Short mmCIF file of C-alpha atoms in Angstrom, two decimals:
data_model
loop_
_atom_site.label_atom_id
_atom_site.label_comp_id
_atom_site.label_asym_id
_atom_site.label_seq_id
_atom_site.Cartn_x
_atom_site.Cartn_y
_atom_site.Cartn_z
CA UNK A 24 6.74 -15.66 -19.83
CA UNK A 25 8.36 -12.72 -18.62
CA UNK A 26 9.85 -9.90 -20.76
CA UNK A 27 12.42 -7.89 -20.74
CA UNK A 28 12.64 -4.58 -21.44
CA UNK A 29 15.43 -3.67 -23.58
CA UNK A 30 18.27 -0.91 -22.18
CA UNK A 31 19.22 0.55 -18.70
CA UNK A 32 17.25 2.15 -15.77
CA UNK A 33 17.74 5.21 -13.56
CA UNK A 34 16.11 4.74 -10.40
CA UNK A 35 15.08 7.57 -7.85
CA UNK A 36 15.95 5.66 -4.95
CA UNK A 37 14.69 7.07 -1.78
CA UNK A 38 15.12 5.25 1.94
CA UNK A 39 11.77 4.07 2.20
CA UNK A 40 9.93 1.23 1.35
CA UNK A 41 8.99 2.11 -2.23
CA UNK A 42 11.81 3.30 -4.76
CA UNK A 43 13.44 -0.24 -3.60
CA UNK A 44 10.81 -2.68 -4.44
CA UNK A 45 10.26 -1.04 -7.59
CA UNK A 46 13.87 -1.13 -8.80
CA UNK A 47 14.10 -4.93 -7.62
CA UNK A 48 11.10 -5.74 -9.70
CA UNK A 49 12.29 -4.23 -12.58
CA UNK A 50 15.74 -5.68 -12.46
CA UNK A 51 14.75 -9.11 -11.64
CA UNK A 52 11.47 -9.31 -13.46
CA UNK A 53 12.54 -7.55 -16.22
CA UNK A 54 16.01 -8.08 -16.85
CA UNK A 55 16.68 -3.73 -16.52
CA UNK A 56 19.92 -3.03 -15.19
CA UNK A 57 19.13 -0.78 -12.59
CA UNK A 58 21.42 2.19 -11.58
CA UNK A 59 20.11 4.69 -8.89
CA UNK A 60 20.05 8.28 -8.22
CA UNK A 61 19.39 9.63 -4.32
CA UNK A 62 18.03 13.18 -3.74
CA UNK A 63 19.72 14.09 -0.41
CA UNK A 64 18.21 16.94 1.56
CA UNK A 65 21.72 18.20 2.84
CA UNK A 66 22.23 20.87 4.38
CA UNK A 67 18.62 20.66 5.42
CA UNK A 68 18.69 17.61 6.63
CA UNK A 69 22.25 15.54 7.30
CA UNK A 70 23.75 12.67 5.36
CA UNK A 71 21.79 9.75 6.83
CA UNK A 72 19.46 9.23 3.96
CA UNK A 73 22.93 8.80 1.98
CA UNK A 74 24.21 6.05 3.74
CA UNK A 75 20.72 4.38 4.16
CA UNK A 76 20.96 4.73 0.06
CA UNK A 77 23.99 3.27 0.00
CA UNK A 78 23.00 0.18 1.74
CA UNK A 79 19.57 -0.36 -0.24
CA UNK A 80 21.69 -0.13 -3.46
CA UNK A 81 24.24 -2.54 -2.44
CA UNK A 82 21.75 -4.92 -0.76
CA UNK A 83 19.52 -5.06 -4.34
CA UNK A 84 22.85 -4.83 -6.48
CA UNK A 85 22.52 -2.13 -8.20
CA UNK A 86 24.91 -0.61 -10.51
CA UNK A 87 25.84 2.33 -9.78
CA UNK A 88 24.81 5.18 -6.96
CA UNK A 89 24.46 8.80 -8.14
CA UNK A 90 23.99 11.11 -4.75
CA UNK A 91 22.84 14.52 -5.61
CA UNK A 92 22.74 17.03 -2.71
CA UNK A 93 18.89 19.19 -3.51
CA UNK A 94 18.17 20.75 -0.09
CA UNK A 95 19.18 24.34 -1.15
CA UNK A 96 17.50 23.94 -4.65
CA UNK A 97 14.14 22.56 -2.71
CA UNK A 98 14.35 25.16 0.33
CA UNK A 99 14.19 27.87 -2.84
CA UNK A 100 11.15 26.20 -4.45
CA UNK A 101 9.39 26.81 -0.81
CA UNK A 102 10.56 29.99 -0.48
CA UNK A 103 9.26 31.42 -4.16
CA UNK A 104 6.21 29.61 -4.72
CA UNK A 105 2.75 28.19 -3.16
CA UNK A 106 3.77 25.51 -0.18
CA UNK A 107 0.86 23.07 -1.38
CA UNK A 108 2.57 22.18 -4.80
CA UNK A 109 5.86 21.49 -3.38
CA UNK A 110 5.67 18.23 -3.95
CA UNK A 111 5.01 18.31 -7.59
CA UNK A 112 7.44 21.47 -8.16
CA UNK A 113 9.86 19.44 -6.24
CA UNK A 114 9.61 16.08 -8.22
CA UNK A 115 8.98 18.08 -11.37
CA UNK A 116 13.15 19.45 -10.59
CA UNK A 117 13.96 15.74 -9.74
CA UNK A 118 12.47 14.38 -13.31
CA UNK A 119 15.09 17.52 -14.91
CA UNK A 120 17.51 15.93 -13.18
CA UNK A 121 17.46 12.51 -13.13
CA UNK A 122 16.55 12.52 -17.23
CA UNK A 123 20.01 14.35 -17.33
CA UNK A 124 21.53 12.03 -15.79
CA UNK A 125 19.61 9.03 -17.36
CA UNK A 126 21.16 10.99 -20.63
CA UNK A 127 24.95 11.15 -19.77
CA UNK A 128 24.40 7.46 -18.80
CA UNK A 129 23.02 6.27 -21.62
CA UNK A 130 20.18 5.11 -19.64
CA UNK A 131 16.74 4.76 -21.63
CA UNK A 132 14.06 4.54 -18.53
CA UNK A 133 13.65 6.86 -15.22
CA UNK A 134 12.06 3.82 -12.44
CA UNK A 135 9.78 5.63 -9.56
CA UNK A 136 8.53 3.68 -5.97
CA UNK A 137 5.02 6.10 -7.05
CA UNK A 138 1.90 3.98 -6.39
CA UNK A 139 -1.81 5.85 -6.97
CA UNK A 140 -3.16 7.19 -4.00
CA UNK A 141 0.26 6.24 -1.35
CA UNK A 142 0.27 9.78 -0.55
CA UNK A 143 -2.79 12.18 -1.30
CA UNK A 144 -0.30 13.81 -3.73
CA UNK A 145 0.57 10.81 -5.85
CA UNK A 146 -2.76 11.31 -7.76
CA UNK A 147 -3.27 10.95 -11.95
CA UNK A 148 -3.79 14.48 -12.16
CA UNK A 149 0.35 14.85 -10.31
CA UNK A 150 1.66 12.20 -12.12
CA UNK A 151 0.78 13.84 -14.85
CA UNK A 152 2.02 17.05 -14.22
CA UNK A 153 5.38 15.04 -12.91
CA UNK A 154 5.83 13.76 -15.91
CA UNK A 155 5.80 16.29 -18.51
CA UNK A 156 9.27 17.82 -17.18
CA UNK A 157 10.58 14.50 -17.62
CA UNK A 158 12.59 13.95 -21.20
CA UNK A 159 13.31 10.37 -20.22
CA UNK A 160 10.34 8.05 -20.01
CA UNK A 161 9.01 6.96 -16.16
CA UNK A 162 7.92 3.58 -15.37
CA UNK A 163 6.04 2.78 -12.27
CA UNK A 164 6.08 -0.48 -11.26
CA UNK A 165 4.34 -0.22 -8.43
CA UNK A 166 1.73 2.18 -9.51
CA UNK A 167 -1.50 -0.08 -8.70
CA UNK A 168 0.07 -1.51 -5.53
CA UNK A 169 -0.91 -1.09 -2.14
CA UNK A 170 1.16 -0.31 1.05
CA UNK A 171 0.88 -4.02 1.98
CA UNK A 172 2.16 -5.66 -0.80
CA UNK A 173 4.94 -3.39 -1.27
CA UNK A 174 6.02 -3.81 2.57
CA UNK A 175 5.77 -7.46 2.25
CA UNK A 176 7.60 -7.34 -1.14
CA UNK A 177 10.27 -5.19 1.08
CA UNK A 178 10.45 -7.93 3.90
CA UNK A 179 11.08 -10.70 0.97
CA UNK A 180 13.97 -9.03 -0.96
CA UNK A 181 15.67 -7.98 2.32
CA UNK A 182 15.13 -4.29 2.21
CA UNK A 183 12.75 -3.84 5.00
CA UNK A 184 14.48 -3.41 8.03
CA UNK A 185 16.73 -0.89 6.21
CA UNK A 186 14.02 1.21 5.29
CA UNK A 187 12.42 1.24 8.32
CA UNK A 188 12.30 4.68 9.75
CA UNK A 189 11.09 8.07 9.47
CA UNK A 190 10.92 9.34 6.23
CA UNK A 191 13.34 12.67 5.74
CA UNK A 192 12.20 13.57 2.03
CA UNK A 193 8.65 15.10 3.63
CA UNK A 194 10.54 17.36 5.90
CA UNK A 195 10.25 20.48 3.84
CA UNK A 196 6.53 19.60 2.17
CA UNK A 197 3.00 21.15 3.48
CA UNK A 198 0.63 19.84 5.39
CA UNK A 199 -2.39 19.98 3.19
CA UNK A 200 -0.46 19.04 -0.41
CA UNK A 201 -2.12 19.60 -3.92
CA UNK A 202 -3.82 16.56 -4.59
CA UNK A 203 -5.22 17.88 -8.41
CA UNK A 204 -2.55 20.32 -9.87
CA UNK A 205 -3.77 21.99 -12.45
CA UNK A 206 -1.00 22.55 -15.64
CA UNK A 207 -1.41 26.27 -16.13
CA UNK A 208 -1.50 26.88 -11.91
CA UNK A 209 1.81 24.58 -12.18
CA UNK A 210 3.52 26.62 -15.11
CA UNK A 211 2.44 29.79 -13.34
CA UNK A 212 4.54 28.62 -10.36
CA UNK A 213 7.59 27.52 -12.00
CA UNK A 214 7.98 30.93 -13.69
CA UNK A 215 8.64 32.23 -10.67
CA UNK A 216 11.56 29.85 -10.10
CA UNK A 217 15.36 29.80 -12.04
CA UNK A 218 14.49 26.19 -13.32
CA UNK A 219 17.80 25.66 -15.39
CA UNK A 220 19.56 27.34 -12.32
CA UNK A 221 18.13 25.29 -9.81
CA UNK A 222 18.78 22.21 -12.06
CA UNK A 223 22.02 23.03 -12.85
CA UNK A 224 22.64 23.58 -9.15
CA UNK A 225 21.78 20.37 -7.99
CA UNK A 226 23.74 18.74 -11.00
CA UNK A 227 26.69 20.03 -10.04
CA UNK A 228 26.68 18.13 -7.18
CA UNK A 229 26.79 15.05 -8.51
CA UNK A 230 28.67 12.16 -6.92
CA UNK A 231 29.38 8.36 -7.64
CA UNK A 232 28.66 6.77 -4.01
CA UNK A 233 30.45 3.76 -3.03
CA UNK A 234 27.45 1.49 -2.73
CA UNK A 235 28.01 -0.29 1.19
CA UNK A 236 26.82 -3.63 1.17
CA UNK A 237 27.22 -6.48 -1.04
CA UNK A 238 24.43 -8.11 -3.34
CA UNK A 239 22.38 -10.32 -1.28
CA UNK A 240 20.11 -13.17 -2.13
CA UNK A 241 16.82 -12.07 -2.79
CA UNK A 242 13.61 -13.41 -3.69
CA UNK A 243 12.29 -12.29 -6.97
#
């Protein structure tokens, strides 16, 4: 018997293979309605990732698509602090935002594609530090998957051959990433950073996205 877990969802949905399946899951598995945030790296990068966004939300029939436009806020976080804990700074300003959002929407969950060890940065010890600038709480659905089963969950649900494709939200990360991030090393780093600024920045941004394609038939 499955069961449902009571109120909404905000989803960080990238364009890879990840955020996708784990939304799916929990809106078919769980009976979550499921809206979506994307973290677009304009003006770093261009609008692709948008689009692709689009698609994956309207494929999976989500709710709603929230596009936020971080690039500036993220190119600042390289700029100010040490380059190997971008990726948890980074996130750690996409849980600030996305709980805001989750807030205005009434939503009581934040849903992340995370799985342990994906990435050498998606580690206990960076979840962990992830999650404490969250005020919404995260769910990973996918956090004791491997690559494998999430592709072939991707190919079954009908999200894989929109996913497939270089992945654009790396572009600005190191090349040796902090794999243990220690709290008081993280704190130390995000004083050097306007964090209400920066989050404030990227919220006022924020756009409803008409969501391209039109709920498909998919496997649960």
């Amino acid at each position: 018997m499955t069961m449902e877990i009571e109120g909404s969802g905000l989803l960080l949905l990238s364009g890879g293979f990840d955020s996708p399946v784990a939304g799916h899951m929990m809106r078919t598995n769980r009976g979550t309605d499921v809206l979506a945030i994307h973290f677009s790296l304009e003006p770093v990068t261009d609008d692709a990732s948008v689009h692709k966004a689009a698609k994956l939300a309207g494929t999976l029939g989500f709710r709603r698509l929230f596009v936020v436009r971080a690039g500036e806020a993220f190119k600042e976080i390289v700029k100010r602090t040490r380059h190997k804990l971008y990726f948890v700074l980074s996130k750690r300003l996409m849980m600030r935002v996305a709980s805001e959002v989750a807030r205005r929407e009434g939503c009581a969950w934040l849903i992340t594609g995370e799985s342990l060890g994906q990435v050498s940065s998606q580690t206990l010890a960076n979840l962990r530090a992830i999650d404490l600038a969250a005020t919404v709480p995260v769910l990973r659905p996918l956090l004791a998957f491997d690559k494998q089963e999430i592709i072939d969950r991707a190919k079954a649900i009908g999200t894989y051959d929109i996913s497939v494709g270089p992945e654009l939200c790396d572009v600005l990360g190191p090349e040796h990433p902090a794999t243990q991030a220690k709290l008081d090393e993280v704190a130390a780093e995000e004083a050097r950073l306007d964090v209400d600024g920066l989050v404030g920045q990227v919220l006022s941004t924020l756009a409803v996205v008409d969501i391209a394609a039109k709920p498909a038939e998919v496997a649960a």
